[in-house]
Amino acid sequence: MDQSTTTPAGGVDDVTLGRMDAWWRAANYLTVGQIYLLDNPLLREPLAREHVKPRLLGHWGTSPGLSFVYVHLNRAIVARDLDMLYVCGPGHGGPAMVASTYLEGAYSEIYPDISRDAAGLKTLFRQFSFPGGIPSHAAPETPGSIHEGGELGYALSHAFGAAFDNPDLVVACVIGDGEAETGPLAGSWQSIRFLDPVHDGAVLPILHLNGYKIANPTVLGRTSDDDIAAMLRGLGWEPLFVAGDESMAMHRLMAETLDRALDTIAATQAQARAGDAAAAPSRPRWPVIVLRSPKGWTGPKEIDGRKVEGFWRAHQVPITDPRDNPEHLRLLEAWLRSYRPERLFDADGRLLPEIAALAPTGPRRMGASPHAHGGIRGALALPDLRAHAVAVDHPGGTMGEATRVLGAYLRDVIRMNDEARNFRLMGPDETASNRLDAVFEATDRVWQEAIEPYDVHLARQGRVMEVLSEHLCQGWLEGYLLTGRHGFFSCYEAFVHIVDSMFNQHAKWLKVSRTLPWRGRIASLNYLLTSHVWRQDHNGFTHQDPGFIDVVLNKKPEVVRVYFPPDANTLLAVADHALRTWNRVNVIVAGKQPAPQWLDMEAAIRHVAAGIGILDFASNDQGGTPDVVMACAGDVPTLETLAAVSLLRENLPALKIRVVNVVDLMTLQPDTEHPHGLTDRDFDSLFTTDRPVIFAYHGYPYLIHRLAYRRRNHPNIHVRGYKEEGTTTTPFDMVVINDLDRFRLAMDAIDRVPDLAVSAAGVKQMLRDKRTAHRDYVIRHGEDMPEIRDWGWPYGTAAARSGD
Amino acid sequence: MDQSTTTPAGGVDDVTLGRMDAWWRAANYLTVGQIYLLDNPLLREPLAREHVKPRLLGHWGTSPGLSFVYVHLNRAIVARDLDMLYVCGPGHGGPAMVASTYLEGAYSEIYPDISRDAAGLKTLFRQFSFPGGIPSHAAPETPGSIHEGGELGYALSHAFGAAFDNPDLVVACVIGDGEAETGPLAGSWQSIRFLDPVHDGAVLPILHLNGYKIANPTVLGRTSDDDIAAMLRGLGWEPLFVAGDESMAMHRLMAETLDRALDTIAATQAQARAGDAAAAPSRPRWPVIVLRSPKGWTGPKEIDGRKVEGFWRAHQVPITDPRDNPEHLRLLEAWLRSYRPERLFDADGRLLPEIAALAPTGPRRMGASPHAHGGIRGALALPDLRAHAVAVDHPGGTMGEATRVLGAYLRDVIRMNDEARNFRLMGPDETASNRLDAVFEATDRVWQEAIEPYDVHLARQGRVMEVLSEHLCQGWLEGYLLTGRHGFFSCYEAFVHIVDSMFNQHAKWLKVSRTLPWRGRIASLNYLLTSHVWRQDHNGFTHQDPGFIDVVLNKKPEVVRVYFPPDANTLLAVADHALRTWNRVNVIVAGKQPAPQWLDMEAAIRHVAAGIGILDFASNDQGGTPDVVMACAGDVPTLETLAAVSLLRENLPALKIRVVNVVDLMTLQPDTEHPHGLTDRDFDSLFTTDRPVIFAYHGYPYLIHRLAYRRRNHPNIHVRGYKEEGTTTTPFDMVVINDLDRFRLAMDAIDRVPDLAVSAAGVKQMLRDKRTAHRDYVIRHGEDMPEIRDWGWPYGTAAARSGD
């Protein structure tokens, strides 16, 4: 440890503070350089027009504050030998994060062409916000980052996700006052209600109030210290204020305040860890630093007589036209020279050693944190699928609740990884409601507030996290995965739309980070969408929306997968597969209600591996060409399809029917579009090239056309799905009012098979009558007809087989 | 005013409190009756198995609290002659809202078959959560509701939206402690920073802490009063606590506390309105009531020895099997009889007159509020479009910034409706950035915190609302529209995904409310998506996502519209149209960058009215059959298409090209699917039945296939669009890396027109070389080639004409 950076009683010595200020000036210089300079990186000659980039893209305003925090964290890391991560909420401040990770050397290790000399500086400047270079935000390309700040709101939940089950980690998290206005951030403060001081690390939020957004003051920027302190205390935190604009005074205050905060964290953890965890007192009050500093701090105070520093005009590029306005070019040069680059870098463009020595070394550098670069922990241990299999003697011969079976599997996942502490199950208060409650045989719900004697499965530590915020569930899980661990997010299907945008951003992160070899693989983000559209008859129209899949499919094919297991054994096989994958988003849609089981475990494993297949037990085309293909994707559509097939086979025994079941939705796309896509030959062999296909689909029917429009038999594919009709009614009435019911599907087949519309007119009328009779019954009795509820698959007693 | 309900000094008299308790018991009785009873509504005979519904669907836990609040608000409305609205955040408590609106008579006025007698009671009970009946949540069907509580998080922002520009309205807003955990709700507390006490009404939040969600305690339920008080004070509010479980003590406390809150509101408004608005002091501290009462209050304390009242087991249906368990049937009967229905209803089943007299009358009843039922204010006054027209002598002959032109139009909308105070423009801090800043010639941004001398266009009142929360913008606007006013939400295209789920819920609300004739029309929700995917070259990949359109198109066709105006005049015509529509969601996608203008105002108006048309000025097929159709939707795709056409016409003058431009995306769907859809005949006449169509589309290309897959010429439609590629680069490089650029489109045409691939191989090579040269130039210079930036349409000097 460098002697000069130890903490004497009463604060940090002035020599160290001076060197820290030099580091900060260097970081600010590099920030301005990245925004403006093509050449002349050390200002060895007067700044000329041709040294300036033709397009000026970047954000200055937040950057000096971010660098200020960085150098102070560095000092503390060295002084205390901390394992620390920096989550940069104001992602606009990308150049600041690049600057500091460059100064500490991590950047050049990852990107050797950005060397630590004048040539490297020139490349560093040029590449920023430049075609073929790096983005203007903190991004996957930024060393040490687990958080892209393009869309605001998730910094704090990401930080907590990183801290869970990382007891020795301190996650510093800068939150801008713009971001603090978002709902998801406002809801994230309650994360400490779920942070276990014994087994989790710490999160140190630094609420950075520079007072302005793009063109407005911020709410918290214009709120008094008293109100902010009350708010944060009320939310359970202990606020520490650092405010001002005079550099050295601010350095002194920040160093002292950071020491206080870290002392409190250390003491809190020591106390909690020394005691009996089970009997731990109620939640500690964790520190939060409130940093008030001017927007665009150290930048131009005024330009053309208009206030810039300490105002929103500093947000982006303060001097917009230095190439065309000589006076502004001089202003830019003066600004750059105000950092005294000649006192920061040596003749070769290297940071002076006494400044460079402030940085931690090796993996202690925040730009080289193994936590941030994925893959520090290994794969999950997974139980034997077959031990959880539902016995299926013959198709439909067993009833089962798919998610309940999955619950027992997940319980064993939790048990097998108990010591590794690398798996969490997130959900908005629905683990039991979604019938995953077997997990509570192995673990509890995390809860740091009071626990009453009558509470059920609440504990200070546990693998299950429940909070009524999809944003928090998603943000926590992302942070957890991005730091090398595993998890599952179980969510109501309709309300997963709440995190559409977070999914988008995570998928974009994955797409980019797959191209960066220095980023280790991270476990896939697994969604279990249960309580889905067809089983929201009790909650009604607002709870019915299968459109998340449509959002997911807009993202890069290599990143996304969507699965529709039709029963419990296929759900097990899908979940088992999903938990073994990396760098993806897996969406699994599966119901929780009792339903007939179709495939035994071996058939289920084969079916999931193929992704799509003929259900032999339901087909009577004997390997020949069928008259009609009845296709289905989703548990309820599969049930209705099979019921329709039984109606057809009973009433039209000569009709040759093939039943195709889709588990992996991606198989429908051409193999040229998606790695799981079927070749045209395989598609044609399943769906034929000219026979009618009645396709019962779980979601909005257009999606199937979107996937299959290039296929030869596409003109004959007739899709039924959710057409945005629903209310509080019975389960079967839900499929009837959306034309996805067995009667409608059977009638569709009759309509589409040539000549059958005439020859089977009587059968069709019988189906129509039954359908009408059912609706009448439902409206009279308020429940489905017994013949619907108790319908059983009438064919086949052999073990279930998928075609594959 | 009924004498018995006046407020004597020191509180409400005991007779009145007793009657209020009777009302509350009646409401609770009706709630339990709705959940359980098919018959025997007044318990005139012993409760028997057959009186109970076969499926029990509903939520008891939150309901008694909601009814408790309702009767207290009623007392205050009468005592103070208040105009009040009840926003019910815990929408699960639908039966409570139905109960109270039934008791006050509003329900039977709207639904005469639900009469105020025993027969009506029976129907009321039966219809709840019953097929063909009403949903289990507060919903469009619920009188007085502007808020569906299916998805939680938006109660408070809806309440504020209703209060804006309604100076005489008090919006009571019950927020459950479950909902309080969501991010959007947590962010909504800051709404008072934007509420003008002079010109806006008041919002009185009632934070209802019953302590539990579905299967967990709530965060705030287990938080101390001290911390909650600090949090709310820090957020700018003044908390008032009401806590307990003894009915009469709670009635007394609630009545006193409500009076204190309403006194504070009245005094605050009087003070603000007496003074000089411009010189008003900083934001007042508004009251908020914190109500702690047991979950499932007055319900069964225990069932089978397990805690129910005051615990999460009371959440839904506490007694689940009364039809099958005789002991539970007796428990249910005892519960129902505990409300003493014989002392509440007369022999005919009518509420006793002294209890009924507690309710306000006519439109003062919250179930009959004209604010809640839309249409209390009329249409917007709109300026003359032509006065804002951009002069376009010949196509491409003028440069313009579309949103800047729209800004001037909106400025005039604001001026013309200045007195009506019925229009607001919402956006997350981007009105100026989106170049709508002409509006600031007519108005300011609303801001109730300190205003500094150097602030720009901040004022206590104004038509523009900016907060860095898409959730708040959307929630405020929904509340504003649902109470009869008008507005526009201007948003970054990528980040509008943040409110996907809110859009879904609003579209569902519109779909249902269109079937309820007693609900007046409400103004359409208008989105302006600017800063769109093709002009986010400076912000990079995270800011590039055109997928909101895909989400929108999953909703009912009669509710949604999507527009892609290609230039300023068409944007004006689209916006003008959107502001005249009702009960819809209009999505308008338009860029803000300088771009060539194509159509003069008359042509633009015709083009927008048709929704799709041939651009005659760009086509050379002279009304005959073209060799290729170049289609486009979106401003950048139109520009690239026209540039491609100029390349083709210059190099292949014999090629017959037709250019089709799509403004109204819905025209592509069949007329059987959407009211704006083209007939097949019209579609075929535009797109031909057999010629290649190169379609340049703004968003994800699959969407065009999804819309057009049934069209005869669909196999020949080749779509280019955003394929999830991007970073910080130049504008033209963005289209190049997504294969939407002019060179690629021209090459596509050569590839698709029979024989041309061979005969025009040289031209294609030239295009490919130019494309490569551009990419090289960009990476070398960091900006687009001048020949790209300065490209101008080379044909036609006559006034621009659309084909229609």
mmCIF file with all atom_site columns, N, CA and C in Angstrom, chain B residues 1-7 12-13 16 19-20 23 69-84 104 170 258-259 262 354-366:
data_model
loop_
_atom_site.group_PDB
_atom_site.id
_atom_site.type_symbol
_atom_site.label_atom_id
_atom_site.label_alt_id
_atom_site.label_comp_id
_atom_site.label_asym_id
_atom_site.label_entity_id
_atom_site.label_seq_id
_atom_site.pdbx_PDB_ins_code
_atom_site.Cartn_x
_atom_site.Cartn_y
_atom_site.Cartn_z
_atom_site.occupancy
_atom_site.B_iso_or_equiv
_atom_site.pdbx_formal_charge
_atom_site.auth_seq_id
_atom_site.auth_comp_id
_atom_site.auth_asym_id
_atom_site.auth_atom_id
_atom_site.pdbx_PDB_model_num
ATOM 1   N N  . MET B 1 1   ? -78.096 20.955 2.137   1.00 0.00 ? 1   MET B N  1
ATOM 2   C CA . MET B 1 1   ? -77.166 20.125 2.911   1.00 0.00 ? 1   MET B CA 1
ATOM 3   C C  . MET B 1 1   ? -77.897 19.506 4.103   1.00 0.00 ? 1   MET B C  1
ATOM 4   N N  . ASP B 1 2   ? -77.688 18.236 4.308   1.00 0.00 ? 2   ASP B N  1
ATOM 5   C CA . ASP B 1 2   ? -78.327 17.531 5.409   1.00 0.00 ? 2   ASP B CA 1
ATOM 6   C C  . ASP B 1 2   ? -77.713 18.005 6.724   1.00 0.00 ? 2   ASP B C  1
ATOM 7   N N  . GLN B 1 3   ? -78.560 18.482 7.614   1.00 0.00 ? 3   GLN B N  1
ATOM 8   C CA . GLN B 1 3   ? -78.042 19.035 8.876   1.00 0.00 ? 3   GLN B CA 1
ATOM 9   C C  . GLN B 1 3   ? -77.176 18.036 9.635   1.00 0.00 ? 3   GLN B C  1
ATOM 10  N N  . SER B 1 4   ? -77.582 16.772 9.606   1.00 0.00 ? 4   SER B N  1
ATOM 11  C CA . SER B 1 4   ? -76.896 15.788 10.443  1.00 0.00 ? 4   SER B CA 1
ATOM 12  C C  . SER B 1 4   ? -75.444 15.566 10.018  1.00 0.00 ? 4   SER B C  1
ATOM 13  N N  . THR B 1 5   ? -75.105 16.021 8.851   1.00 0.00 ? 5   THR B N  1
ATOM 14  C CA . THR B 1 5   ? -73.728 15.768 8.414   1.00 0.00 ? 5   THR B CA 1
ATOM 15  C C  . THR B 1 5   ? -72.853 17.009 8.480   1.00 0.00 ? 5   THR B C  1
ATOM 16  N N  . THR B 1 6   ? -73.356 18.095 9.026   1.00 0.00 ? 6   THR B N  1
ATOM 17  C CA . THR B 1 6   ? -72.459 19.243 9.181   1.00 0.00 ? 6   THR B CA 1
ATOM 18  C C  . THR B 1 6   ? -71.407 18.897 10.227  1.00 0.00 ? 6   THR B C  1
ATOM 19  N N  . THR B 1 7   ? -70.333 19.608 10.187  1.00 0.00 ? 7   THR B N  1
ATOM 20  C CA . THR B 1 7   ? -69.213 19.316 11.071  1.00 0.00 ? 7   THR B CA 1
ATOM 21  C C  . THR B 1 7   ? -69.240 20.271 12.257  1.00 0.00 ? 7   THR B C  1
ATOM 22  N N  . VAL B 1 12  ? -67.248 15.146 14.191  1.00 0.00 ? 12  VAL B N  1
ATOM 23  C CA . VAL B 1 12  ? -68.525 14.748 13.631  1.00 0.00 ? 12  VAL B CA 1
ATOM 24  C C  . VAL B 1 12  ? -69.357 14.143 14.765  1.00 0.00 ? 12  VAL B C  1
ATOM 25  N N  . ASP B 1 13  ? -70.665 14.443 14.777  1.00 0.00 ? 13  ASP B N  1
ATOM 26  C CA . ASP B 1 13  ? -71.488 13.952 15.887  1.00 0.00 ? 13  ASP B CA 1
ATOM 27  C C  . ASP B 1 13  ? -71.654 12.430 15.812  1.00 0.00 ? 13  ASP B C  1
ATOM 28  N N  . THR B 1 16  ? -74.214 10.790 13.323  1.00 0.00 ? 16  THR B N  1
ATOM 29  C CA . THR B 1 16  ? -73.695 10.699 11.961  1.00 0.00 ? 16  THR B CA 1
ATOM 30  C C  . THR B 1 16  ? -72.657 9.582  11.853  1.00 0.00 ? 16  THR B C  1
ATOM 31  N N  . ARG B 1 19  ? -74.327 6.347  11.588  1.00 0.00 ? 19  ARG B N  1
ATOM 32  C CA . ARG B 1 19  ? -74.898 6.094  10.253  1.00 0.00 ? 19  ARG B CA 1
ATOM 33  C C  . ARG B 1 19  ? -73.796 5.793  9.236   1.00 0.00 ? 19  ARG B C  1
ATOM 34  N N  . MET B 1 20  ? -72.679 6.465  9.401   1.00 0.00 ? 20  MET B N  1
ATOM 35  C CA . MET B 1 20  ? -71.558 6.170  8.499   1.00 0.00 ? 20  MET B CA 1
ATOM 36  C C  . MET B 1 20  ? -71.091 4.729  8.692   1.00 0.00 ? 20  MET B C  1
ATOM 37  N N  . TRP B 1 23  ? -73.471 2.584  6.837   1.00 0.00 ? 23  TRP B N  1
ATOM 38  C CA . TRP B 1 23  ? -73.150 2.584  5.388   1.00 0.00 ? 23  TRP B CA 1
ATOM 39  C C  . TRP B 1 23  ? -71.972 1.651  5.115   1.00 0.00 ? 23  TRP B C  1
ATOM 40  N N  . VAL B 1 69  ? -63.037 4.501  3.303   1.00 0.00 ? 69  VAL B N  1
ATOM 41  C CA . VAL B 1 69  ? -62.664 5.799  2.739   1.00 0.00 ? 69  VAL B CA 1
ATOM 42  C C  . VAL B 1 69  ? -63.851 6.424  2.008   1.00 0.00 ? 69  VAL B C  1
ATOM 43  N N  . TYR B 1 70  ? -64.588 5.596  1.277   1.00 0.00 ? 70  TYR B N  1
ATOM 44  C CA . TYR B 1 70  ? -65.681 6.127  0.451   1.00 0.00 ? 70  TYR B CA 1
ATOM 45  C C  . TYR B 1 70  ? -66.712 6.858  1.301   1.00 0.00 ? 70  TYR B C  1
ATOM 46  N N  . VAL B 1 71  ? -67.120 6.225  2.393   1.00 0.00 ? 71  VAL B N  1
ATOM 47  C CA . VAL B 1 71  ? -68.183 6.843  3.186   1.00 0.00 ? 71  VAL B CA 1
ATOM 48  C C  . VAL B 1 71  ? -67.673 8.122  3.858   1.00 0.00 ? 71  VAL B C  1
ATOM 49  N N  . HIS B 1 72  ? -66.405 8.135  4.200   1.00 0.00 ? 72  HIS B N  1
ATOM 50  C CA . HIS B 1 72  ? -65.866 9.362  4.804   1.00 0.00 ? 72  HIS B CA 1
ATOM 51  C C  . HIS B 1 72  ? -65.767 10.487 3.780   1.00 0.00 ? 72  HIS B C  1
ATOM 52  N N  . LEU B 1 73  ? -65.392 10.146 2.574   1.00 0.00 ? 73  LEU B N  1
ATOM 53  C CA . LEU B 1 73  ? -65.360 11.179 1.536   1.00 0.00 ? 73  LEU B CA 1
ATOM 54  C C  . LEU B 1 73  ? -66.775 11.704 1.290   1.00 0.00 ? 73  LEU B C  1
ATOM 55  N N  . ASN B 1 74  ? -67.734 10.790 1.262   1.00 0.00 ? 74  ASN B N  1
ATOM 56  C CA . ASN B 1 74  ? -69.122 11.209 1.065   1.00 0.00 ? 74  ASN B CA 1
ATOM 57  C C  . ASN B 1 74  ? -69.541 12.242 2.112   1.00 0.00 ? 74  ASN B C  1
ATOM 58  N N  . ARG B 1 75  ? -69.219 11.968 3.360   1.00 0.00 ? 75  ARG B N  1
ATOM 59  C CA . ARG B 1 75  ? -69.583 12.893 4.433   1.00 0.00 ? 75  ARG B CA 1
ATOM 60  C C  . ARG B 1 75  ? -68.970 14.271 4.161   1.00 0.00 ? 75  ARG B C  1
ATOM 61  N N  . ALA B 1 76  ? -67.707 14.253 3.747   1.00 0.00 ? 76  ALA B N  1
ATOM 62  C CA . ALA B 1 76  ? -67.021 15.529 3.508   1.00 0.00 ? 76  ALA B CA 1
ATOM 63  C C  . ALA B 1 76  ? -67.578 16.252 2.281   1.00 0.00 ? 76  ALA B C  1
ATOM 64  N N  . ILE B 1 77  ? -67.925 15.513 1.260   1.00 0.00 ? 77  ILE B N  1
ATOM 65  C CA . ILE B 1 77  ? -68.491 16.132 0.055   1.00 0.00 ? 77  ILE B CA 1
ATOM 66  C C  . ILE B 1 77  ? -69.762 16.893 0.405   1.00 0.00 ? 77  ILE B C  1
ATOM 67  N N  . VAL B 1 78  ? -70.628 16.242 1.187   1.00 0.00 ? 78  VAL B N  1
ATOM 68  C CA . VAL B 1 78  ? -71.890 16.882 1.549   1.00 0.00 ? 78  VAL B CA 1
ATOM 69  C C  . VAL B 1 78  ? -71.618 18.077 2.455   1.00 0.00 ? 78  VAL B C  1
ATOM 70  N N  . ALA B 1 79  ? -70.774 17.867 3.448   1.00 0.00 ? 79  ALA B N  1
ATOM 71  C CA . ALA B 1 79  ? -70.532 18.936 4.418   1.00 0.00 ? 79  ALA B CA 1
ATOM 72  C C  . ALA B 1 79  ? -69.919 20.165 3.764   1.00 0.00 ? 79  ALA B C  1
ATOM 73  N N  . ARG B 1 80  ? -69.096 19.943 2.735   1.00 0.00 ? 80  ARG B N  1
ATOM 74  C CA . ARG B 1 80  ? -68.340 21.056 2.146   1.00 0.00 ? 80  ARG B CA 1
ATOM 75  C C  . ARG B 1 80  ? -68.750 21.356 0.726   1.00 0.00 ? 80  ARG B C  1
ATOM 76  N N  . ASP B 1 81  ? -69.759 20.660 0.249   1.00 0.00 ? 81  ASP B N  1
ATOM 77  C CA . ASP B 1 81  ? -70.189 20.805 -1.144  1.00 0.00 ? 81  ASP B CA 1
ATOM 78  C C  . ASP B 1 81  ? -69.000 20.686 -2.100  1.00 0.00 ? 81  ASP B C  1
ATOM 79  N N  . LEU B 1 82  ? -68.276 19.590 -1.948  1.00 0.00 ? 82  LEU B N  1
ATOM 80  C CA . LEU B 1 82  ? -67.060 19.394 -2.744  1.00 0.00 ? 82  LEU B CA 1
ATOM 81  C C  . LEU B 1 82  ? -67.362 18.734 -4.087  1.00 0.00 ? 82  LEU B C  1
ATOM 82  N N  . ASP B 1 83  ? -66.530 19.068 -5.052  1.00 0.00 ? 83  ASP B N  1
ATOM 83  C CA . ASP B 1 83  ? -66.496 18.336 -6.320  1.00 0.00 ? 83  ASP B CA 1
ATOM 84  C C  . ASP B 1 83  ? -65.317 17.370 -6.196  1.00 0.00 ? 83  ASP B C  1
ATOM 85  N N  . MET B 1 84  ? -65.633 16.086 -6.096  1.00 0.00 ? 84  MET B N  1
ATOM 86  C CA . MET B 1 84  ? -64.576 15.132 -5.745  1.00 0.00 ? 84  MET B CA 1
ATOM 87  C C  . MET B 1 84  ? -64.606 13.900 -6.652  1.00 0.00 ? 84  MET B C  1
ATOM 88  N N  . GLU B 1 104 ? -75.134 4.653  -3.353  1.00 0.00 ? 104 GLU B N  1
ATOM 89  C CA . GLU B 1 104 ? -75.441 6.070  -3.579  1.00 0.00 ? 104 GLU B CA 1
ATOM 90  C C  . GLU B 1 104 ? -76.415 6.262  -4.740  1.00 0.00 ? 104 GLU B C  1
ATOM 91  N N  . VAL B 1 170 ? -61.274 18.153 -6.119  1.00 0.00 ? 170 VAL B N  1
ATOM 92  C CA . VAL B 1 170 ? -60.370 17.455 -5.200  1.00 0.00 ? 170 VAL B CA 1
ATOM 93  C C  . VAL B 1 170 ? -60.356 15.988 -5.615  1.00 0.00 ? 170 VAL B C  1
ATOM 94  N N  . LEU B 1 258 ? -59.643 13.726 8.037   1.00 0.00 ? 258 LEU B N  1
ATOM 95  C CA . LEU B 1 258 ? -60.067 14.170 6.712   1.00 0.00 ? 258 LEU B CA 1
ATOM 96  C C  . LEU B 1 258 ? -60.422 15.657 6.745   1.00 0.00 ? 258 LEU B C  1
ATOM 97  N N  . ASP B 1 259 ? -61.081 16.078 7.829   1.00 0.00 ? 259 ASP B N  1
ATOM 98  C CA . ASP B 1 259 ? -61.394 17.504 7.938   1.00 0.00 ? 259 ASP B CA 1
ATOM 99  C C  . ASP B 1 259 ? -60.120 18.345 8.005   1.00 0.00 ? 259 ASP B C  1
ATOM 100 N N  . LEU B 1 262 ? -58.684 18.485 4.479   1.00 0.00 ? 262 LEU B N  1
ATOM 101 C CA . LEU B 1 262 ? -59.446 19.325 3.557   1.00 0.00 ? 262 LEU B CA 1
ATOM 102 C C  . LEU B 1 262 ? -59.370 20.801 3.960   1.00 0.00 ? 262 LEU B C  1
ATOM 103 N N  . GLU B 1 354 ? -82.241 6.830  6.260   1.00 0.00 ? 354 GLU B N  1
ATOM 104 C CA . GLU B 1 354 ? -81.303 7.657  7.037   1.00 0.00 ? 354 GLU B CA 1
ATOM 105 C C  . GLU B 1 354 ? -79.853 7.317  6.707   1.00 0.00 ? 354 GLU B C  1
ATOM 106 N N  . ILE B 1 355 ? -79.623 6.093  6.223   1.00 0.00 ? 355 ILE B N  1
ATOM 107 C CA . ILE B 1 355 ? -78.255 5.750  5.790   1.00 0.00 ? 355 ILE B CA 1
ATOM 108 C C  . ILE B 1 355 ? -78.025 6.312  4.387   1.00 0.00 ? 355 ILE B C  1
ATOM 109 N N  . ALA B 1 356 ? -79.034 6.122  3.521   1.00 0.00 ? 356 ALA B N  1
ATOM 110 C CA . ALA B 1 356 ? -78.900 6.593  2.144   1.00 0.00 ? 356 ALA B CA 1
ATOM 111 C C  . ALA B 1 356 ? -78.679 8.106  2.090   1.00 0.00 ? 356 ALA B C  1
ATOM 112 N N  . ALA B 1 357 ? -79.237 8.803  3.097   1.00 0.00 ? 357 ALA B N  1
ATOM 113 C CA . ALA B 1 357 ? -79.160 10.272 3.094   1.00 0.00 ? 357 ALA B CA 1
ATOM 114 C C  . ALA B 1 357 ? -77.735 10.777 3.292   1.00 0.00 ? 357 ALA B C  1
ATOM 115 N N  . LEU B 1 358 ? -76.826 9.888  3.677   1.00 0.00 ? 358 LEU B N  1
ATOM 116 C CA . LEU B 1 358 ? -75.429 10.317 3.826   1.00 0.00 ? 358 LEU B CA 1
ATOM 117 C C  . LEU B 1 358 ? -74.800 10.693 2.495   1.00 0.00 ? 358 LEU B C  1
ATOM 118 N N  . ALA B 1 359 ? -75.308 10.089 1.431   1.00 0.00 ? 359 ALA B N  1
ATOM 119 C CA . ALA B 1 359 ? -74.652 10.277 0.134   1.00 0.00 ? 359 ALA B CA 1
ATOM 120 C C  . ALA B 1 359 ? -74.931 11.668 -0.425  1.00 0.00 ? 359 ALA B C  1
ATOM 121 N N  . PRO B 1 360 ? -74.003 12.197 -1.187  1.00 0.00 ? 360 PRO B N  1
ATOM 122 C CA . PRO B 1 360 ? -74.289 13.419 -1.933  1.00 0.00 ? 360 PRO B CA 1
ATOM 123 C C  . PRO B 1 360 ? -75.360 13.122 -2.988  1.00 0.00 ? 360 PRO B C  1
ATOM 124 N N  . THR B 1 361 ? -75.760 14.136 -3.701  1.00 0.00 ? 361 THR B N  1
ATOM 125 C CA . THR B 1 361 ? -76.793 13.925 -4.714  1.00 0.00 ? 361 THR B CA 1
ATOM 126 C C  . THR B 1 361 ? -76.259 14.333 -6.084  1.00 0.00 ? 361 THR B C  1
ATOM 127 N N  . GLY B 1 362 ? -76.958 13.839 -7.114  1.00 0.00 ? 362 GLY B N  1
ATOM 128 C CA . GLY B 1 362 ? -76.662 14.241 -8.497  1.00 0.00 ? 362 GLY B CA 1
ATOM 129 C C  . GLY B 1 362 ? -75.195 14.068 -8.824  1.00 0.00 ? 362 GLY B C  1
ATOM 130 N N  . PRO B 1 363 ? -74.621 15.025 -9.546  1.00 0.00 ? 363 PRO B N  1
ATOM 131 C CA . PRO B 1 363 ? -73.233 14.872 -10.018 1.00 0.00 ? 363 PRO B CA 1
ATOM 132 C C  . PRO B 1 363 ? -72.198 14.999 -8.900  1.00 0.00 ? 363 PRO B C  1
ATOM 133 N N  . ARG B 1 364 ? -72.647 15.346 -7.690  1.00 0.00 ? 364 ARG B N  1
ATOM 134 C CA . ARG B 1 364 ? -71.693 15.361 -6.581  1.00 0.00 ? 364 ARG B CA 1
ATOM 135 C C  . ARG B 1 364 ? -71.364 13.936 -6.127  1.00 0.00 ? 364 ARG B C  1
ATOM 136 N N  . ARG B 1 365 ? -72.178 12.978 -6.459  1.00 0.00 ? 365 ARG B N  1
ATOM 137 C CA . ARG B 1 365 ? -71.847 11.584 -6.136  1.00 0.00 ? 365 ARG B CA 1
ATOM 138 C C  . ARG B 1 365 ? -70.609 11.169 -6.934  1.00 0.00 ? 365 ARG B C  1
ATOM 139 N N  . MET B 1 366 ? -69.674 10.540 -6.276  1.00 0.00 ? 366 MET B N  1
ATOM 140 C CA . MET B 1 366 ? -68.417 10.204 -6.967  1.00 0.00 ? 366 MET B CA 1
ATOM 141 C C  . MET B 1 366 ? -68.651 9.181  -8.070  1.00 0.00 ? 366 MET B C  1
#
